[in-house]
XYZ file of C-alpha atoms in Angstrom:
347
model
C 25.627 10.920 18.277
C 22.027 10.906 17.035
C 20.914 12.643 13.952
C 18.808 15.085 15.901
C 21.744 16.505 17.968
C 24.263 16.968 15.183
C 25.339 20.440 14.642
C 26.065 20.804 10.881
C 27.664 24.211 11.361
C 30.659 22.569 13.073
C 30.625 19.324 10.945
C 32.750 19.058 7.716
C 31.090 19.867 4.476
C 31.806 17.869 1.227
C 34.021 19.810 -1.145
C 32.766 19.086 -4.668
C 34.907 21.882 -6.323
C 37.573 19.505 -7.508
C 35.048 17.648 -9.646
C 33.832 18.979 -13.072
C 30.108 19.606 -12.933
C 27.417 21.145 -14.926
C 23.956 22.440 -13.713
C 21.174 20.302 -14.890
C 19.214 19.677 -11.751
C 16.352 21.576 -9.942
C 17.699 21.595 -6.440
C 17.172 21.318 -3.542
C 14.208 19.151 -4.266
C 11.543 19.283 -1.524
C 10.953 17.007 1.390
C 7.310 16.566 2.001
C 5.208 14.824 4.410
C 2.952 11.847 3.453
C 0.238 12.123 6.158
C -2.574 10.264 4.482
C -0.320 7.331 3.577
C 1.141 7.434 7.237
C -2.540 7.221 8.533
C -3.475 4.437 6.173
C -0.670 2.309 7.137
C -0.938 3.182 10.879
C 2.877 3.426 10.764
C 5.723 5.840 11.496
C 5.573 9.354 10.273
C 6.466 9.248 6.508
C 8.165 11.751 4.401
C 9.219 11.775 0.761
C 12.275 13.379 -0.831
C 11.013 14.470 -4.306
C 13.819 13.622 -6.569
C 11.190 12.918 -9.177
C 11.196 16.746 -9.401
C 14.805 17.276 -10.696
C 13.675 18.847 -13.746
C 15.446 17.275 -16.667
C 13.144 15.301 -18.994
C 10.390 14.792 -16.377
C 13.006 14.442 -13.585
C 14.530 11.544 -11.717
C 17.594 10.491 -9.715
C 19.930 10.069 -12.764
C 19.961 13.946 -13.212
C 22.104 14.447 -10.161
C 24.551 11.834 -11.401
C 24.738 13.380 -14.906
C 25.803 16.761 -13.469
C 29.092 15.048 -12.721
C 29.201 12.617 -15.581
C 28.449 15.161 -18.285
C 30.825 17.558 -16.663
C 33.615 14.960 -16.954
C 32.507 14.362 -20.555
C 32.993 17.956 -21.434
C 36.405 17.917 -19.548
C 37.676 15.382 -21.958
C 36.147 17.179 -24.920
C 33.663 14.447 -25.878
C 31.346 15.107 -28.932
C 28.878 12.245 -27.866
C 27.934 9.975 -25.045
C 27.316 6.257 -25.112
C 25.422 4.389 -22.444
C 23.076 1.591 -21.892
C 19.994 0.404 -20.002
C 16.845 -1.681 -20.159
C 14.250 -0.724 -22.829
C 12.234 1.437 -20.455
C 15.451 2.900 -18.873
C 14.945 6.203 -16.877
C 18.633 6.610 -17.092
C 18.845 6.563 -20.966
C 16.000 9.125 -21.137
C 17.667 11.578 -18.841
C 21.139 10.988 -20.469
C 19.624 11.757 -23.896
C 18.060 15.022 -22.635
C 21.396 16.036 -20.999
C 23.112 15.477 -24.308
C 20.658 17.629 -26.062
C 21.213 20.448 -23.429
C 24.932 20.205 -24.182
C 24.802 19.802 -27.954
C 26.168 16.276 -27.767
C 25.080 13.162 -29.713
C 23.842 10.207 -27.694
C 24.048 6.605 -28.725
C 22.545 3.900 -26.467
C 22.193 0.127 -26.235
C 18.703 -1.068 -25.024
C 18.636 -4.468 -23.442
C 15.518 -6.533 -23.839
C 15.702 -7.415 -20.186
C 11.876 -7.693 -19.496
C 10.205 -10.811 -21.044
C 6.878 -11.257 -22.607
C 6.078 -7.590 -23.238
C 3.746 -6.283 -25.813
C 5.378 -4.763 -28.930
C 4.249 -1.362 -27.745
C 6.586 -1.679 -24.803
C 9.368 -0.692 -27.159
C 7.548 2.255 -28.514
C 5.907 4.044 -25.642
C 6.985 5.679 -22.313
C 10.688 6.236 -22.015
C 11.453 4.936 -25.539
C 9.216 7.514 -27.141
C 10.994 10.287 -25.216
C 14.406 8.714 -26.348
C 13.327 9.273 -29.838
C 12.125 12.753 -29.206
C 15.687 13.532 -28.005
C 17.098 12.192 -31.133
C 19.096 9.217 -29.788
C 20.552 6.487 -31.994
C 20.146 3.161 -30.541
C 20.694 -0.656 -30.862
C 18.861 -3.532 -29.035
C 20.571 -6.278 -27.245
C 19.104 -9.582 -25.875
C 18.830 -10.250 -22.151
C 21.712 -11.634 -20.211
C 24.818 -9.938 -21.796
C 27.290 -7.840 -19.855
C 25.751 -4.625 -21.050
C 28.450 -2.294 -19.806
C 31.000 -4.351 -21.760
C 28.767 -4.303 -24.766
C 28.533 -0.514 -24.503
C 32.290 -0.096 -24.017
C 32.924 -2.055 -27.175
C 30.486 0.244 -29.173
C 32.296 3.165 -27.710
C 35.635 1.944 -29.026
C 33.951 1.267 -32.345
C 32.814 4.798 -32.551
C 36.231 6.090 -31.504
C 37.807 4.138 -34.328
C 35.336 5.935 -36.665
C 36.729 9.273 -35.697
C 34.169 10.199 -32.936
C 35.049 11.428 -29.347
C 32.776 9.296 -27.293
C 32.308 9.213 -23.578
C 31.101 6.073 -22.025
C 28.628 6.270 -19.117
C 27.818 3.025 -17.383
C 24.293 1.718 -16.860
C 22.361 3.787 -14.297
C 25.350 6.376 -14.400
C 26.555 4.054 -11.505
C 30.264 4.562 -11.072
C 32.247 6.735 -8.537
C 31.745 9.938 -10.704
C 28.015 9.456 -11.016
C 27.655 8.618 -7.324
C 29.020 12.025 -6.378
C 25.458 13.268 -7.359
C 24.101 11.466 -4.409
C 26.905 12.338 -2.147
C 25.814 15.830 -3.060
C 22.168 14.871 -2.235
C 23.415 13.551 1.136
C 24.721 17.129 1.778
C 21.369 18.563 0.635
C 19.381 16.390 2.997
C 21.680 17.345 5.895
C 21.259 20.944 5.092
C 17.452 20.559 4.920
C 17.425 18.968 8.270
C 19.716 21.541 9.730
C 17.394 24.327 8.467
C 14.161 22.827 9.656
C 15.189 20.941 12.777
C 13.677 17.839 11.254
C 15.387 14.589 12.180
C 15.019 11.164 10.349
C 15.752 7.763 11.780
C 15.652 6.016 8.416
C 15.899 6.592 4.628
C 14.349 4.008 2.305
C 14.882 3.693 -1.466
C 14.790 1.429 -4.352
C 18.292 0.171 -5.268
C 19.412 -1.194 -8.612
C 22.670 -0.292 -10.434
C 24.177 0.853 -6.995
C 25.246 4.478 -7.532
C 22.311 6.175 -5.817
C 22.499 4.176 -2.614
C 26.294 4.222 -2.692
C 26.386 7.970 -3.097
C 24.160 8.542 -0.242
C 25.894 6.119 2.109
C 29.237 7.680 1.119
C 27.995 11.307 1.630
C 26.456 10.596 5.042
C 29.667 8.706 6.106
C 31.838 11.664 5.246
C 29.512 14.021 6.926
C 29.161 11.957 10.094
C 25.450 11.904 9.576
C 24.063 8.861 11.266
C 21.173 8.065 8.911
C 20.851 4.405 7.802
C 19.941 3.879 4.194
C 17.821 0.875 3.532
C 17.938 -0.131 -0.128
C 15.150 -2.207 -1.516
C 16.425 -4.258 -4.342
C 14.674 -4.071 -7.619
C 16.697 -6.827 -9.223
C 19.594 -8.598 -7.526
C 19.579 -10.964 -4.452
C 20.835 -9.557 -1.183
C 24.337 -10.457 -1.138
C 25.056 -9.500 -4.810
C 23.302 -6.103 -4.286
C 25.272 -5.377 -0.999
C 28.528 -6.242 -2.729
C 27.784 -4.003 -5.572
C 26.716 -1.079 -3.447
C 29.672 -1.484 -1.090
C 32.100 -1.520 -3.980
C 30.833 1.784 -5.456
C 30.568 3.317 -1.973
C 34.285 2.583 -1.501
C 35.302 4.070 -4.815
C 33.259 7.112 -3.975
C 34.641 7.553 -0.562
C 38.142 7.318 -2.215
C 37.324 10.225 -4.417
C 35.903 12.253 -1.519
C 38.943 11.510 0.613
C 36.721 9.630 3.213
C 37.545 6.697 5.397
C 36.558 3.166 4.355
C 33.173 1.897 5.528
C 32.321 -1.664 6.633
C 30.154 -3.914 4.410
C 27.855 -4.385 7.236
C 26.791 -0.781 6.907
C 25.193 -1.483 3.494
C 21.545 -2.409 4.119
C 19.472 -4.225 1.511
C 16.080 -5.804 1.510
C 15.583 -8.217 -1.451
C 12.138 -9.195 -0.573
C 10.216 -7.127 -3.176
C 12.034 -8.046 -6.516
C 9.097 -10.386 -7.501
C 9.798 -12.334 -10.579
C 12.545 -10.088 -11.733
C 13.663 -6.666 -13.014
C 10.863 -4.614 -14.695
C 8.204 -7.329 -13.573
C 5.762 -5.777 -11.153
C 4.838 -7.844 -8.279
C 1.511 -7.522 -6.444
C 3.173 -5.555 -3.921
C 4.521 -3.178 -6.616
C 1.043 -2.601 -8.039
C -0.337 -2.047 -4.489
C 2.396 0.488 -3.874
C 1.557 2.445 -7.038
C -2.146 2.496 -6.235
C -1.738 3.374 -2.605
C 0.660 6.193 -3.250
C -1.415 7.649 -6.042
C -4.706 7.452 -4.203
C -3.359 8.473 -0.724
C -0.861 11.304 -1.791
C -1.442 11.962 -5.415
C 2.148 10.914 -6.183
C 3.088 8.695 -9.192
C 5.630 5.953 -8.802
C 7.080 3.901 -11.465
C 6.696 0.106 -11.774
C 10.385 -0.782 -12.122
C 12.197 1.212 -9.268
C 10.325 3.609 -6.945
C 7.258 1.463 -6.621
C 9.379 -1.526 -5.678
C 11.115 0.635 -3.060
C 7.770 1.947 -1.703
C 6.415 -1.714 -1.540
C 9.567 -2.427 0.597
C 8.752 0.498 2.878
C 5.149 -0.671 3.175
C 6.276 -4.195 3.935
C 8.770 -3.069 6.552
C 6.032 -1.027 8.246
C 3.686 -3.956 8.332
C 6.405 -6.204 9.753
C 6.875 -3.731 12.695
C 10.439 -2.961 11.516
C 10.298 0.762 12.542
C 9.398 2.270 15.780
C 6.026 4.073 16.067
C 7.802 7.256 16.757
C 10.279 7.025 13.849
C 10.427 9.680 11.091
C 11.121 7.716 7.846
C 12.204 9.384 4.583
C 11.545 7.800 1.233
C 13.662 8.832 -1.690
C 11.618 9.119 -4.877
C 13.832 8.355 -7.714
C 11.347 9.277 -10.514
C 10.316 7.194 -13.511
C 6.731 7.846 -13.945
C 7.096 8.072 -17.713
C 7.303 4.292 -17.713
C 3.910 3.882 -16.277
C 2.572 4.158 -19.834
C 4.455 1.023 -20.888
C 2.575 -0.918 -18.157
C -0.805 0.650 -18.542
C -2.910 -2.424 -19.133
C -1.224 -4.447 -16.189
C -1.674 -1.465 -13.794
C -5.213 -0.702 -14.743
C -5.966 -4.518 -14.714
C -4.976 -4.765 -11.242
C -7.205 -2.057 -9.879
C -9.995 -3.429 -7.757
């Protein structure tokens, strides 16, 4: 059954009532056309799901995950949250803001994952906002198992008498992924209301939870919308394995049936030299989207996702009459940490 012919009034809805949840997110976020970028690329009709507009601390995709993660933290009577991320982590910034909203402390581990950065990299952008939200933090060198490091710190704090709640990097576990199963429901509802059909959804994929939540949500709904994840860090097979594992755990929570690994779609051709290192295609995506649509992408996630979308169009991957939805995961705050590189690439 095609997307266009699904009658969502007779299809199952996802029941999120069993899961603790708090309201942090402006939703539904809009779906907007990108007519100038469409014309510039001479491609299929492009749309954008504005999850940069979720509202919490300049917005971003982690806010949806945090509704469920913070709900679970309150369920167990936590007095603080502990998480981890790269130095310019969007997840850390939104987690810190959510903790402020709920009166919880927030302790974070920041991984020096991106090499050869100016010292200001650890002071501006998301790090500046982390400090504004009052986080306590520790740095770690690149290459460690950061979730294991953060869990060890969680246990240290517990031994000191605190009631910490551990949130994995990116909020990417089955609880966090419920936020994007909810987004899948939201997209389906928006399509039902407007009559708009999409043939593809394209997004940047990193810690796995956002793509996994969408795939799980669409699978439970019977919504035939393939999700192409453009990897921002890991090679194809490793990313597919990670996303599939989180998808399966999320489906188990939702009471859904298992999904074949082949349903997890990843393009790893736009990683460049590594995580947080903008490739030429990343910088082009930032410039094009800003100049054609007045939309800001970040150099770590959303611009690599958009670079993938642009590359797929240029390779003729889509049919000319396809409607393609791009998920904007936010993160423009980190642009300030890359100012010299971005401005220096402008022709």
